[in-house]
Amino acid sequence: MIYLKLFLSFLQVGLFSIGGGYAAMPLIQYQVVDKNGWLSMGEFSDLITIAEMTPGPIAVNSATFVGIRIAGIAGALTATFGCIFPSLIIVSILAFIYYKYKGLSVLQSVLSSLRPAVVALIASAGLSILQLVVFGDEKISADAVNWLGALLFLTAFLVLRKFKPNPVIVMLSCGVLYLLITAVIDYAVKI
Amino acid sequence: MAENSSNEKISKPKMLLKLFLSTLYISAFTFGGGFVIITLMKKKFVDELHWIDEDEMLDLTALAQSSPGAVAVNASILIGKRICGFPGMITAVIGTVLPPIITLSVISFFYAEFASNRYVALALKGMQAGVAAVIFDVVCDMGLKILKNKKFTDYFILAAAFTATFFFNVNVIFIILAAAVIGTAGAFINRRREKRK
């Protein structure tokens, strides 16, 4: 039965991908391309591009995309549920342990040393995205700099620090501005 | 605690609705990995609504990151459960997965055109710049707070974790485990010191 197969395949993706995002990619490829042949390798790489370009976790995006192509909306829902089911169980248990033993001095000490590590991880994720904006997929060099992207980043950062606006509006404005400015420059070059 | 008293002011169905709309909104506009969504959740639930304090948010982030599955889903499970128990957990998860389900369902019908459209690509490139700015803003807030503590071990963990993940691509799980080991060792050293006194 196709629904059960979809559920079990994405259950494994959800269960074995630790660290999120890119860690899930090879697992999805194994289930979707190699084992079940639901997508060709070309379709799979399209899927990854789309998953990166649209909101939401890659695993959930893939589950929806594959599910809907194999078995319609019901397939999309089944696959997505399979993908988040392990999280629901395991994270609930961890949350229970966290709130029960939070007061213990050992756990306090462990948690307080996790905090700087988490900040470092977030900083690194941000820097990777910035690198992608400024240098694209090229190696880091002065020729490859995307000045418009860099300028937009700097402006957005300063506006955020100074005026504390809604972050979603900042993100959307950056998208619109980038599109408009590039279009205007293209047009100017043509004339 | 101040945050508990403010929780009790709103009725439970209202809170669940607010939780649902907040997670829906955050998820719909979050491009990029789990850390992006976590920075937005921090802005919403810590800075704006004051439902969770900052240290607890960092703990929940570490838990979400070291559990299997998508970080965004894990974080919404933890935040939903913290704010409204089991119903909160289900509400937050549905709010988080609904936008990608809808977006991907629509896109799956014309994905080739979408992926190769130049204007879509340009707008997304600009949004990446905005995402990076939002992340750096949150990192500044949290980083300055840690630097203010003036604890040598915190500086060390911050620098070492950053070097390991950014320059050497060390698996996140190992970094979190290593920090946990340092924390455990710290607890035992402190206990010994206190006993000697």
GROMACS .gro file of C-alpha atoms in nm, chain A residues 13-21 43 46-47 49-62 64-65 68-69 73 76-77 80 83-84 86-92 94-96 98-99 102 105-106 109-137 146 149-150 152-154 156-157 160-161 164-172 174-176 178-179 182-183 186, chain B residues 25 27-33 35-36 38-40 43 55-56 58-63 65-74 77-78 81-82 89-90 93 96-97 99-105 107-109 111-112 114-115 118-144 146 151 153-154 157-158 161-162 165-166 171-173 175-177 179-180 182-184 186-188 191:
model
  214
   13VAL     CA    1   1.405   1.031   0.720
   14GLY     CA    2   1.262   1.200   1.030
   15LEU     CA    3   1.414   0.950   1.269
   16PHE     CA    4   1.769   0.941   1.137
   17SER     CA    5   1.835   1.300   1.032
   18ILE     CA    6   2.004   1.472   1.323
   19GLY     CA    7   2.125   1.828   1.285
   20GLY     CA    8   1.856   1.928   1.037
   21GLY     CA    9   1.871   2.069   0.686
   43GLU     CA   10   1.393   1.563  -1.036
   46ASP     CA   11   1.519   2.022  -0.875
   47LEU     CA   12   1.343   1.932  -0.552
   49THR     CA   13   1.665   2.372  -0.532
   50ILE     CA   14   1.296   2.436  -0.471
   51ALA     CA   15   1.321   2.327  -0.109
   52GLU     CA   16   1.601   2.579  -0.056
   53MET     CA   17   1.408   2.854  -0.232
   54THR     CA   18   1.082   2.810  -0.043
   55PRO     CA   19   1.002   2.839   0.327
   56GLY     CA   20   1.006   2.535   0.552
   57PRO     CA   21   1.243   2.251   0.644
   58ILE     CA   22   1.390   2.050   0.355
   59ALA     CA   23   1.253   1.723   0.496
   60VAL     CA   24   0.896   1.856   0.517
   61ASN     CA   25   0.922   2.016   0.172
   62SER     CA   26   1.047   1.690   0.021
   64THR     CA   27   0.507   1.712   0.052
   65PHE     CA   28   0.657   1.724  -0.296
   68ILE     CA   29   0.171   1.480  -0.381
   69ARG     CA   30   0.333   1.345  -0.696
   73ILE     CA   31  -0.285   1.553  -0.129
   76ALA     CA   32   0.153   1.464   0.088
   77LEU     CA   33  -0.011   1.464   0.430
   80THR     CA   34   0.472   1.481   0.608
   83CYS     CA   35   0.848   1.282   0.873
   84ILE     CA   36   0.749   1.470   1.191
   86PRO     CA   37   0.956   1.069   1.543
   87SER     CA   38   1.018   1.431   1.648
   88LEU     CA   39   0.685   1.448   1.829
   89ILE     CA   40   0.773   1.147   2.045
   90ILE     CA   41   1.145   1.204   2.106
   91VAL     CA   42   1.131   1.579   2.160
   92SER     CA   43   0.839   1.540   2.403
   94LEU     CA   44   1.346   1.530   2.608
   95ALA     CA   45   1.128   1.828   2.705
   96PHE     CA   46   0.989   1.628   2.997
   98TYR     CA   47   1.453   1.906   3.071
   99TYR     CA   48   1.171   2.055   3.280
  102LYS     CA   49   1.628   2.172   3.508
  105SER     CA   50   2.312   2.198   3.959
  106VAL     CA   51   2.484   1.958   3.717
  109SER     CA   52   2.607   2.385   3.453
  110VAL     CA   53   2.563   2.175   3.137
  111LEU     CA   54   2.295   2.409   3.005
  112SER     CA   55   2.496   2.721   3.078
  113SER     CA   56   2.787   2.586   2.876
  114LEU     CA   57   2.553   2.488   2.591
  115ARG     CA   58   2.436   2.849   2.554
  116PRO     CA   59   2.760   2.996   2.412
  117ALA     CA   60   2.786   2.692   2.181
  118VAL     CA   61   2.435   2.756   2.047
  119VAL     CA   62   2.514   3.124   1.987
  120ALA     CA   63   2.827   3.018   1.798
  121LEU     CA   64   2.624   2.776   1.583
  122ILE     CA   65   2.372   3.046   1.496
  123ALA     CA   66   2.653   3.291   1.413
  124SER     CA   67   2.812   3.034   1.185
  125ALA     CA   68   2.482   2.968   1.005
  126GLY     CA   69   2.441   3.343   0.954
  127LEU     CA   70   2.794   3.381   0.822
  128SER     CA   71   2.740   3.096   0.574
  129ILE     CA   72   2.432   3.269   0.436
  130LEU     CA   73   2.616   3.602   0.418
  131GLN     CA   74   2.900   3.434   0.232
  132LEU     CA   75   2.646   3.298  -0.017
  133VAL     CA   76   2.499   3.646  -0.064
  134VAL     CA   77   2.831   3.825  -0.112
  135PHE     CA   78   3.031   3.565  -0.306
  136GLY     CA   79   2.761   3.337  -0.450
  137ASP     CA   80   2.894   2.990  -0.520
  146ASN     CA   81   2.818   4.105  -0.509
  149GLY     CA   82   2.391   4.212  -0.189
  150ALA     CA   83   2.660   4.326   0.057
  152LEU     CA   84   2.166   4.551   0.122
  153PHE     CA   85   2.285   4.327   0.406
  154LEU     CA   86   2.468   4.612   0.579
  156ALA     CA   87   1.927   4.587   0.675
  157PHE     CA   88   2.156   4.507   0.968
  160LEU     CA   89   1.750   4.627   1.255
  161ARG     CA   90   1.997   4.738   1.525
  164LYS     CA   91   1.409   4.717   1.573
  165PRO     CA   92   1.151   4.676   1.293
  166ASN     CA   93   0.959   4.357   1.216
  167PRO     CA   94   1.219   4.112   1.073
  168VAL     CA   95   0.980   3.966   0.816
  169ILE     CA   96   0.924   4.311   0.666
  170VAL     CA   97   1.301   4.364   0.651
  171MET     CA   98   1.346   4.033   0.468
  172LEU     CA   99   1.068   4.099   0.217
  174CYS     CA  100   1.536   4.321   0.079
  175GLY     CA  101   1.389   4.081  -0.178
  176VAL     CA  102   1.184   4.351  -0.349
  178TYR     CA  103   1.719   4.359  -0.488
  179LEU     CA  104   1.480   4.266  -0.769
  182THR     CA  105   1.884   4.479  -1.056
  183ALA     CA  106   1.603   4.536  -1.305
  186ASP     CA  107   1.983   4.597  -1.644
  216TYR     CA  108   0.350   3.350   1.006
  218SER     CA  109   0.709   2.947   0.905
  219ALA     CA  110   0.558   3.109   0.596
  220PHE     CA  111   0.836   3.366   0.573
  221THR     CA  112   1.134   3.161   0.682
  222PHE     CA  113   1.369   3.080   0.399
  223GLY     CA  114   1.675   2.879   0.488
  224GLY     CA  115   1.765   2.638   0.763
  226PHE     CA  116   1.859   2.851   1.270
  227VAL     CA  117   1.677   3.116   1.071
  229ILE     CA  118   1.487   2.990   1.560
  230THR     CA  119   1.607   3.350   1.543
  231LEU     CA  120   1.260   3.458   1.430
  234LYS     CA  121   1.222   3.762   1.832
  246ASP     CA  122   1.813   3.152   2.857
  247GLU     CA  123   1.529   2.903   2.828
  249LEU     CA  124   1.873   2.891   2.417
  250ASP     CA  125   1.821   2.565   2.609
  251LEU     CA  126   1.526   2.476   2.385
  252THR     CA  127   1.741   2.555   2.079
  253ALA     CA  128   2.007   2.312   2.197
  254LEU     CA  129   1.738   2.045   2.253
  256GLN     CA  130   1.917   2.092   1.745
  257SER     CA  131   2.026   1.767   1.906
  258SER     CA  132   1.700   1.577   1.849
  259PRO     CA  133   1.628   1.390   1.528
  260GLY     CA  134   1.410   1.558   1.265
  261ALA     CA  135   1.375   1.907   1.127
  262VAL     CA  136   1.502   2.174   1.368
  263ALA     CA  137   1.207   2.404   1.293
  264VAL     CA  138   0.956   2.130   1.377
  265ASN     CA  139   1.144   2.033   1.694
  268ILE     CA  140   0.713   2.125   1.950
  269LEU     CA  141   0.919   2.256   2.244
  272LYS     CA  142   0.450   2.250   2.479
  273ARG     CA  143   0.614   2.513   2.699
  280MET     CA  144   0.245   2.143   2.092
  281ILE     CA  145  -0.003   2.019   1.830
  284VAL     CA  146   0.344   2.196   1.483
  287THR     CA  147   0.480   2.528   1.131
  288VAL     CA  148   0.416   2.256   0.870
  290PRO     CA  149   0.292   2.679   0.500
  291PRO     CA  150   0.550   2.441   0.345
  292ILE     CA  151   0.277   2.184   0.269
  293ILE     CA  152   0.069   2.443   0.087
  294THR     CA  153   0.362   2.611  -0.091
  295LEU     CA  154   0.515   2.286  -0.211
  296SER     CA  155   0.179   2.144  -0.319
  298ILE     CA  156   0.477   2.454  -0.671
  299SER     CA  157   0.484   2.082  -0.752
  300PHE     CA  158   0.248   2.153  -1.043
  302TYR     CA  159   0.814   2.348  -1.056
  303ALA     CA  160   1.032   2.365  -1.367
  305PHE     CA  161   0.952   2.829  -1.091
  306ALA     CA  162   1.308   2.702  -1.047
  309ARG     CA  163   1.510   3.485  -1.318
  310TYR     CA  164   1.290   3.726  -1.117
  311VAL     CA  165   1.213   3.463  -0.855
  312ALA     CA  166   1.585   3.395  -0.823
  313LEU     CA  167   1.665   3.768  -0.785
  314ALA     CA  168   1.402   3.827  -0.518
  315LEU     CA  169   1.525   3.522  -0.328
  316LYS     CA  170   1.885   3.645  -0.348
  317GLY     CA  171   1.780   3.978  -0.196
  318MET     CA  172   1.588   3.799   0.077
  319GLN     CA  173   1.901   3.602   0.165
  320ALA     CA  174   2.073   3.934   0.241
  321GLY     CA  175   1.783   4.023   0.471
  322VAL     CA  176   1.791   3.682   0.641
  323ALA     CA  177   2.163   3.719   0.709
  324ALA     CA  178   2.100   4.064   0.863
  325VAL     CA  179   1.825   3.927   1.092
  326ILE     CA  180   2.051   3.644   1.210
  327PHE     CA  181   2.341   3.882   1.284
  328ASP     CA  182   2.105   4.110   1.475
  329VAL     CA  183   1.998   3.823   1.701
  330VAL     CA  184   2.356   3.697   1.736
  331CYS     CA  185   2.458   4.046   1.854
  332ASP     CA  186   2.185   4.048   2.120
  333MET     CA  187   2.269   3.702   2.253
  334GLY     CA  188   2.646   3.728   2.205
  335LEU     CA  189   2.675   4.058   2.395
  337ILE     CA  190   2.727   3.614   2.704
  342LYS     CA  191   3.332   3.388   3.220
  344THR     CA  192   3.485   2.910   2.982
  345ASP     CA  193   3.198   3.083   2.798
  348ILE     CA  194   3.321   2.754   2.420
  349LEU     CA  195   3.197   3.035   2.195
  352ALA     CA  196   3.230   2.603   1.875
  353PHE     CA  197   3.241   2.870   1.608
  356THR     CA  198   3.144   2.445   1.289
  357PHE     CA  199   3.239   2.725   1.050
  362ASN     CA  200   2.881   1.783   1.307
  363VAL     CA  201   2.656   1.996   1.529
  364ILE     CA  202   2.583   1.700   1.756
  366ILE     CA  203   2.977   2.034   1.928
  367ILE     CA  204   2.675   2.021   2.158
  368LEU     CA  205   2.805   1.702   2.322
  370ALA     CA  206   2.993   2.167   2.537
  371ALA     CA  207   2.784   1.938   2.758
  373ILE     CA  208   3.269   2.082   2.958
  374GLY     CA  209   2.961   2.180   3.156
  375THR     CA  210   2.953   1.849   3.345
  377GLY     CA  211   3.270   2.232   3.544
  378ALA     CA  212   2.994   2.119   3.780
  379PHE     CA  213   3.214   1.854   3.942
  382ARG     CA  214   3.149   2.085   4.383
   0.00000   0.00000   0.00000
